[in-house]
Amino acid sequence: MQLVEVRTKAHEKEFTEMAVRLYREEKNWIRPLDKDIEDLFHPETNKLYKSGGKAIRWLLLDDQGETIGRNAAFVNPKWKEKQPTGGMGFFECVEDKEAAFLLFDAARDWLQAQGMEAMDGPVNFGERDKWWGLLVEGFSPPNYNMYWHFPYYRSFFEEYGFQIYFRQFTYMRKVRGVVMDPKIEARAKIIREDKNITFRYLKGKELWDKFPEYFMKVYNKAWTGHMGKTISEREARLILKSMKPIVDPYLVYFGFYKEEPISFFVSIPEINQVFKYVNGKLDLMGKLKFLWHKAVHPPDKMLGLVFGVVPEFQGKGVESAMVTEYRDNIAEKKLSYETIEMNWIGDFNPKMMRVCEQLNASIYKTHHTYRYLFDREKPFERHKVLG
């Protein structure tokens, strides 16, 4: 077997096509958009390079010169860990442990040379909300920008010595006909009777002009303590712009106290249900296919992106009121979606897990984010549980 570093356009194409061949007979796999992955590995399209980020990719060839595996490793300068930690991801391999271990070794050795003391995988050379974690339960078709893996990958990681750093759950429930716990209904009723608190979806001018301001205000209060970052109004506007081709106003829902935003629940149609028809290409023909299938085969699944309540209103029933108000006035009357899935609920965030459970959602898929310590004698610590 031979490792080849990805350096040429031909290598880049093979990095994509290798996965397409590997999953050719797998009905649940959906080909990602080629551009979504390729853009991660170029300074022109991934701003992490400008901050000192580094990445490398490999192909693994068998003795006949056929590609039987691929892998990538990266150093993300934004990661703040006890020990310097790099990432590995976009791992694909035939069912051959020796081949898999060669790919892991390559990532380990390169990361050690960059001064790293551990590697997490399989992860993304970017934000956590995309391409993060090994699928170990729930092998149904993946949501957009989520990994799908063969079940045998798990043994590769665990036999090599990776340990579970945290689990990520995807929760799912029906959109309509949801009955909440009576305690939640009672708490919600009190808030819904408060004339100072209102809930509404954003439409028309308010959606396009005010979403960035509303989103920034709630996000920066609700999430800074957990995620350790804030968002600017400009960044919020870019988020909205990126959602424009698929945004459904009914899925952009805010709560207000005296017309000041205090909560939100933002979802999108699950567009992998449409992207599966474009075969990884969003060129002119791909865009035409996308628009046609979006109209003829619209998604029947919503994907919950983010849910938040500002700290001063947390634990007072606003969460419950927002959900029941949405259920009664939007979900039951205006939506055609059958299910909603909520990606990326870490097992280190019991508060968010409880929210999902209170919404009568259940775990539908599980991904593992693994960590491998280069010093095999060093004690392993799992991700800190959030308070």
Coordinates of C-alpha atoms in Angstrom, one line a residue:
M1 CA 0.0 0.0 0.0
Q2 CA 1.1 3.6 -0.7
L3 CA 0.2 6.9 0.8
V4 CA -0.1 9.8 -1.7
E5 CA -0.4 13.4 -0.6
V6 CA -3.2 15.3 -2.4
R7 CA -1.4 18.0 -4.4
T8 CA -2.9 18.1 -7.9
K9 CA -6.3 18.7 -9.4
A10 CA -6.3 15.0 -10.3
H11 CA -5.7 14.1 -6.7
E12 CA -8.5 16.4 -5.6
K13 CA -10.9 14.8 -8.0
E14 CA -9.9 11.4 -6.8
F15 CA -10.4 12.4 -3.2
T16 CA -14.1 13.0 -4.1
E17 CA -14.6 10.1 -6.5
M18 CA -13.1 7.6 -4.1
A19 CA -16.0 8.1 -1.7
V20 CA -18.5 8.0 -4.5
R21 CA -17.2 4.5 -5.6
L22 CA -17.0 3.3 -2.0
Y23 CA -20.7 4.1 -1.3
R24 CA -22.0 3.3 -4.8
E25 CA -24.3 0.5 -3.5
E26 CA -25.3 2.1 -0.3
K27 CA -28.9 3.5 -0.6
N28 CA -28.7 5.6 2.5
W29 CA -25.6 7.6 1.6
I30 CA -26.2 11.0 0.0
R31 CA -23.3 12.4 -2.0
P32 CA -22.2 15.8 -0.4
L33 CA -21.8 18.8 -2.7
D34 CA -18.2 18.5 -4.0
K35 CA -17.7 22.2 -3.5
D36 CA -18.7 22.1 0.2
I37 CA -15.8 19.8 0.9
E38 CA -13.2 21.0 -1.5
D39 CA -13.6 24.7 -0.4
L40 CA -12.3 23.6 3.1
F41 CA -8.9 22.9 1.7
H42 CA -8.0 26.1 0.0
P43 CA -7.0 29.5 1.5
E44 CA -9.2 31.3 -1.0
T45 CA -12.3 29.7 0.5
N46 CA -11.4 28.9 4.1
K47 CA -10.4 31.9 6.2
L48 CA -8.8 29.6 8.8
Y49 CA -5.7 29.6 6.7
K50 CA -5.3 33.3 7.2
S51 CA -5.3 32.7 11.0
G52 CA -2.5 30.2 10.8
G53 CA -4.6 27.1 10.1
K54 CA -2.9 24.2 8.2
A55 CA -4.3 21.1 6.4
I56 CA -3.1 18.1 4.5
R57 CA -4.9 15.2 2.7
W58 CA -3.9 11.8 1.6
L59 CA -5.0 9.0 -0.7
L60 CA -4.2 5.4 0.1
L61 CA -3.5 3.2 -2.9
D62 CA -3.3 -0.6 -3.0
D63 CA -0.6 -2.6 -4.8
Q64 CA -2.6 -2.3 -8.0
G65 CA -2.7 1.5 -7.8
E66 CA -6.4 1.6 -6.9
T67 CA -7.5 4.1 -4.2
I68 CA -8.8 2.2 -1.1
G69 CA -8.8 5.0 1.4
R70 CA -8.5 8.7 2.1
N71 CA -8.0 11.0 5.1
A72 CA -7.2 14.6 6.1
A73 CA -5.6 16.3 9.1
F74 CA -5.7 19.9 10.1
V75 CA -4.6 22.3 12.8
N76 CA -7.3 24.8 13.7
P77 CA -5.8 27.9 15.4
K78 CA -9.2 28.7 17.1
W79 CA -9.2 25.5 19.1
K80 CA -8.5 26.1 22.8
E81 CA -7.7 22.8 24.6
K82 CA -5.7 21.7 27.6
Q83 CA -3.2 20.1 25.3
P84 CA -2.6 21.2 21.7
T85 CA -5.1 19.2 19.7
G86 CA -5.4 18.8 16.0
G87 CA -8.2 17.2 13.9
M88 CA -8.5 14.4 11.4
G89 CA -11.5 13.9 9.1
F90 CA -13.0 13.0 5.8
F91 CA -11.8 9.5 6.5
E92 CA -13.1 6.8 4.1
C93 CA -11.7 3.3 3.8
V94 CA -12.5 -0.1 2.5
E95 CA -13.0 -2.8 5.2
D96 CA -9.3 -3.3 5.9
K97 CA -8.0 -2.5 9.3
E98 CA -4.3 -2.3 8.2
A99 CA -5.3 0.3 5.6
A100 CA -7.3 2.3 8.1
F101 CA -4.4 2.3 10.6
L102 CA -2.0 3.5 7.9
L103 CA -4.3 6.5 7.4
F104 CA -4.6 7.2 11.1
D105 CA -0.8 6.9 11.5
A106 CA -0.3 9.5 8.7
A107 CA -2.6 12.0 10.5
R108 CA -1.0 11.3 13.9
D109 CA 2.6 11.7 12.6
W110 CA 1.8 14.9 10.7
L111 CA 0.0 16.4 13.7
Q112 CA 2.8 15.5 16.0
A113 CA 5.2 17.3 13.7
Q114 CA 3.0 20.4 14.0
G115 CA 3.4 20.4 17.8
M116 CA 0.0 18.7 18.6
E117 CA -0.4 16.3 21.5
A118 CA -3.8 14.8 20.5
M119 CA -6.1 14.4 17.6
D120 CA -9.9 14.5 17.4
G121 CA -11.8 12.7 14.7
P122 CA -13.6 12.5 12.5
V123 CA -14.1 16.3 12.6
N124 CA -14.1 19.3 10.2
F125 CA -11.6 21.9 9.3
G126 CA -14.1 24.6 10.3
E127 CA -17.1 25.0 12.6
R128 CA -18.5 22.2 14.7
D129 CA -21.9 22.3 13.1
K130 CA -20.6 20.6 10.0
W131 CA -18.9 17.2 9.3
W132 CA -18.4 16.3 12.9
G133 CA -18.4 12.9 14.6
L134 CA -18.5 9.2 13.5
L135 CA -22.0 7.9 12.8
V136 CA -22.5 4.9 15.1
E137 CA -26.3 4.6 15.4
G138 CA -29.1 5.6 13.1
F139 CA -27.8 4.8 9.6
S140 CA -30.7 6.6 7.8
P141 CA -29.8 9.2 5.1
P142 CA -27.7 12.0 6.5
N143 CA -28.7 15.6 6.9
Y144 CA -27.0 18.3 5.0
N145 CA -23.3 18.6 5.8
M146 CA -23.4 15.6 8.2
Y147 CA -21.1 12.6 8.0
W148 CA -22.5 9.2 7.0
H149 CA -20.3 6.2 7.7
F150 CA -20.2 2.4 7.3
P151 CA -20.8 0.7 10.7
Y152 CA -17.4 -1.0 10.5
Y153 CA -15.6 2.3 10.8
R154 CA -16.3 2.3 14.6
S155 CA -14.1 -0.7 15.2
F156 CA -11.2 1.0 13.3
F157 CA -11.3 4.0 15.6
E158 CA -11.7 2.1 18.8
E159 CA -9.2 -0.6 18.1
Y160 CA -6.6 2.0 17.1
G161 CA -7.0 3.6 20.5
F162 CA -9.4 6.5 20.0
Q163 CA -11.6 7.1 23.0
I164 CA -15.0 8.8 23.1
Y165 CA -14.5 12.5 23.8
F166 CA -18.2 13.2 23.6
R167 CA -21.3 11.9 21.9
Q168 CA -23.6 14.0 19.7
F169 CA -27.2 13.2 19.4
T170 CA -29.7 14.0 16.7
Y171 CA -33.2 14.2 18.1
M172 CA -36.4 13.7 16.1
R173 CA -40.1 14.2 16.6
K174 CA -43.3 14.6 14.6
V175 CA -44.2 18.2 13.6
R176 CA -47.9 18.0 14.4
G177 CA -50.0 16.3 17.1
V178 CA -47.3 16.8 19.8
V179 CA -48.6 16.6 23.3
M180 CA -46.4 18.2 26.0
D181 CA -46.0 17.3 29.6
P182 CA -48.9 19.0 31.6
K183 CA -46.3 20.9 33.6
I184 CA -44.9 22.4 30.4
E185 CA -48.4 23.3 29.2
A186 CA -49.1 25.0 32.5
R187 CA -45.9 27.0 32.5
A188 CA -46.5 28.0 28.9
K189 CA -50.0 29.2 29.6
I190 CA -48.8 31.7 32.2
I191 CA -46.3 33.2 29.8
R192 CA -48.8 33.2 26.9
E193 CA -51.2 35.3 29.0
D194 CA -48.5 38.0 29.6
K195 CA -49.4 40.7 27.1
N196 CA -45.8 42.0 27.3
I197 CA -44.5 38.8 25.7
T198 CA -45.3 37.9 22.1
F199 CA -44.1 35.3 19.6
R200 CA -44.1 35.5 15.8
Y201 CA -42.5 34.3 12.7
L202 CA -40.6 36.8 10.6
K203 CA -41.9 37.6 7.2
G204 CA -41.3 40.2 4.4
K205 CA -39.4 43.3 5.3
E206 CA -39.0 42.3 8.9
L207 CA -37.3 39.0 8.0
W208 CA -34.8 40.6 5.6
D209 CA -34.2 43.8 7.5
K210 CA -34.4 42.9 11.1
F211 CA -33.3 39.3 11.4
P212 CA -29.6 40.1 11.7
E213 CA -30.2 42.5 14.6
Y214 CA -32.7 40.2 16.4
F215 CA -30.5 37.1 16.0
M216 CA -27.3 38.9 17.1
K217 CA -29.0 40.2 20.3
V218 CA -30.3 36.9 21.4
Y219 CA -27.4 34.8 20.3
N220 CA -24.8 36.9 22.0
K221 CA -26.6 36.7 25.3
A222 CA -27.9 33.1 25.1
W223 CA -24.9 31.3 23.7
T224 CA -21.7 33.2 24.6
G225 CA -21.3 31.4 27.9
H226 CA -21.5 28.0 26.1
M227 CA -19.8 28.5 22.8
G228 CA -17.3 31.2 24.0
K229 CA -17.9 33.4 20.9
T230 CA -20.1 36.3 19.9
I231 CA -21.6 37.1 16.5
S232 CA -21.7 40.5 14.7
E233 CA -24.7 41.8 12.9
R234 CA -22.8 41.5 9.7
E235 CA -22.2 37.8 10.3
A236 CA -25.8 37.3 11.1
R237 CA -26.7 39.0 7.8
L238 CA -24.3 36.6 6.0
I239 CA -26.1 33.6 7.7
L240 CA -29.4 34.9 6.4
K241 CA -28.0 35.4 2.9
S242 CA -26.6 31.8 2.9
M243 CA -30.1 30.6 3.8
K244 CA -31.9 32.7 1.2
P245 CA -32.4 29.9 -1.5
I246 CA -34.1 27.7 1.0
V247 CA -35.5 29.9 3.8
D248 CA -39.1 29.3 4.9
P249 CA -40.4 32.3 6.9
Y250 CA -42.5 30.0 9.0
L251 CA -39.4 28.4 10.3
V252 CA -37.8 31.7 11.6
Y253 CA -39.6 32.2 14.9
F254 CA -38.8 34.8 17.6
G255 CA -40.1 35.7 21.1
F256 CA -40.2 39.4 22.2
Y257 CA -40.6 41.2 25.5
K258 CA -42.0 44.7 24.9
E259 CA -40.8 44.2 21.3
E260 CA -37.2 43.5 22.3
P261 CA -36.1 40.0 21.1
I262 CA -35.6 37.5 23.9
S263 CA -35.7 34.1 22.2
F264 CA -35.6 32.3 18.8
F265 CA -36.1 29.0 17.2
V266 CA -34.6 28.9 13.7
S267 CA -35.0 25.9 11.3
I268 CA -34.6 25.2 7.6
P269 CA -36.1 22.6 5.3
E270 CA -33.7 19.6 5.2
I271 CA -32.2 20.2 1.8
N272 CA -30.2 17.0 1.5
Q273 CA -33.5 15.6 0.5
V274 CA -33.2 17.7 -2.6
F275 CA -29.4 17.7 -3.0
K276 CA -29.4 13.9 -3.4
Y277 CA -30.7 14.5 -6.9
V278 CA -27.8 16.8 -8.1
N279 CA -25.0 14.2 -7.7
G280 CA -22.6 16.5 -5.9
K281 CA -22.7 19.2 -8.5
L282 CA -24.2 22.7 -8.1
D283 CA -23.3 24.0 -11.5
L284 CA -25.9 25.4 -13.8
M285 CA -27.5 22.0 -14.5
G286 CA -27.3 21.1 -10.8
K287 CA -29.1 24.3 -9.8
L288 CA -31.8 23.6 -12.4
K289 CA -32.2 20.1 -10.9
F290 CA -32.3 21.5 -7.4
L291 CA -35.0 24.0 -8.3
W292 CA -37.1 21.4 -10.1
H293 CA -36.9 18.8 -7.4
K294 CA -37.4 21.4 -4.7
A295 CA -40.7 22.2 -6.4
V296 CA -41.7 18.6 -7.3
H297 CA -40.2 16.7 -4.3
P298 CA -40.2 19.3 -1.5
P299 CA -38.6 18.2 1.8
D300 CA -40.9 16.7 4.3
K301 CA -38.4 17.2 7.1
M302 CA -37.4 20.3 9.0
L303 CA -33.9 20.7 10.5
G304 CA -33.6 22.7 13.7
L305 CA -30.6 24.9 13.5
V306 CA -30.5 26.9 16.7
F307 CA -32.7 27.5 19.8
G308 CA -32.0 30.1 22.4
V309 CA -33.4 32.2 25.2
V310 CA -31.6 35.2 26.8
P311 CA -30.4 34.4 30.3
E312 CA -32.8 36.8 32.1
F313 CA -35.8 34.8 30.7
Q314 CA -34.4 31.3 31.0
G315 CA -36.2 29.0 33.4
K316 CA -39.3 31.2 33.5
G317 CA -41.4 29.3 31.0
V318 CA -40.5 31.3 27.8
E319 CA -39.0 28.1 26.2
S320 CA -42.3 26.3 26.9
A321 CA -44.5 29.1 25.7
M322 CA -42.5 29.6 22.5
V323 CA -42.8 25.9 21.7
T324 CA -46.5 25.6 22.4
E325 CA -47.3 28.9 20.7
Y326 CA -45.5 27.7 17.6
R327 CA -47.2 24.3 17.7
D328 CA -50.7 25.7 18.0
N329 CA -50.4 28.6 15.5
I330 CA -47.7 27.6 13.0
A331 CA -47.0 23.8 13.0
E332 CA -50.6 22.6 13.2
K333 CA -52.0 25.2 10.7
K334 CA -49.3 26.2 8.2
L335 CA -46.7 23.5 7.9
S336 CA -46.6 20.5 5.6
Y337 CA -43.4 19.0 7.1
E338 CA -43.8 15.6 8.7
T339 CA -40.8 15.5 11.1
I340 CA -38.2 17.8 12.6
E341 CA -34.7 16.8 13.5
M342 CA -32.4 18.6 15.9
N343 CA -28.7 18.0 15.1
W344 CA -25.7 18.3 17.3
I345 CA -26.9 18.0 20.8
G346 CA -23.7 17.1 22.8
D347 CA -23.9 14.7 25.7
F348 CA -21.9 17.4 27.6
N349 CA -25.0 19.7 27.4
P350 CA -27.6 18.1 29.6
K351 CA -29.7 21.2 29.7
M352 CA -30.3 21.1 25.9
M353 CA -30.9 17.4 26.1
R354 CA -33.7 18.0 28.6
V355 CA -35.2 20.6 26.3
C356 CA -35.3 18.1 23.5
E357 CA -36.9 15.5 25.8
Q358 CA -39.4 18.0 27.0
L359 CA -40.4 18.6 23.4
N360 CA -41.2 14.9 23.2
A361 CA -38.2 14.4 20.9
S362 CA -36.2 11.1 21.0
I363 CA -32.6 10.3 20.0
Y364 CA -32.7 9.2 16.4
K365 CA -28.9 9.2 15.5
T366 CA -25.7 9.1 17.5
H367 CA -22.3 10.4 16.4
H368 CA -19.1 9.9 18.4
T369 CA -16.3 12.5 18.5
Y370 CA -13.2 10.6 19.4
R371 CA -9.9 11.8 20.8
Y372 CA -6.5 10.1 20.5
L373 CA -3.8 11.1 22.9
F374 CA -0.3 10.8 21.5
D375 CA 1.2 10.1 24.9
R376 CA -0.5 6.8 25.6
E377 CA 0.3 7.0 29.3
K378 CA -1.5 10.3 29.8
P379 CA -4.9 10.2 31.6
F380 CA -7.8 10.6 29.3
E381 CA -10.4 13.2 30.1
R382 CA -13.8 13.6 28.4
H383 CA -15.4 16.9 27.4
K384 CA -16.4 19.0 30.4
V385 CA -20.1 18.9 31.2
L386 CA -21.8 22.3 30.8
G387 CA -23.6 23.7 33.8

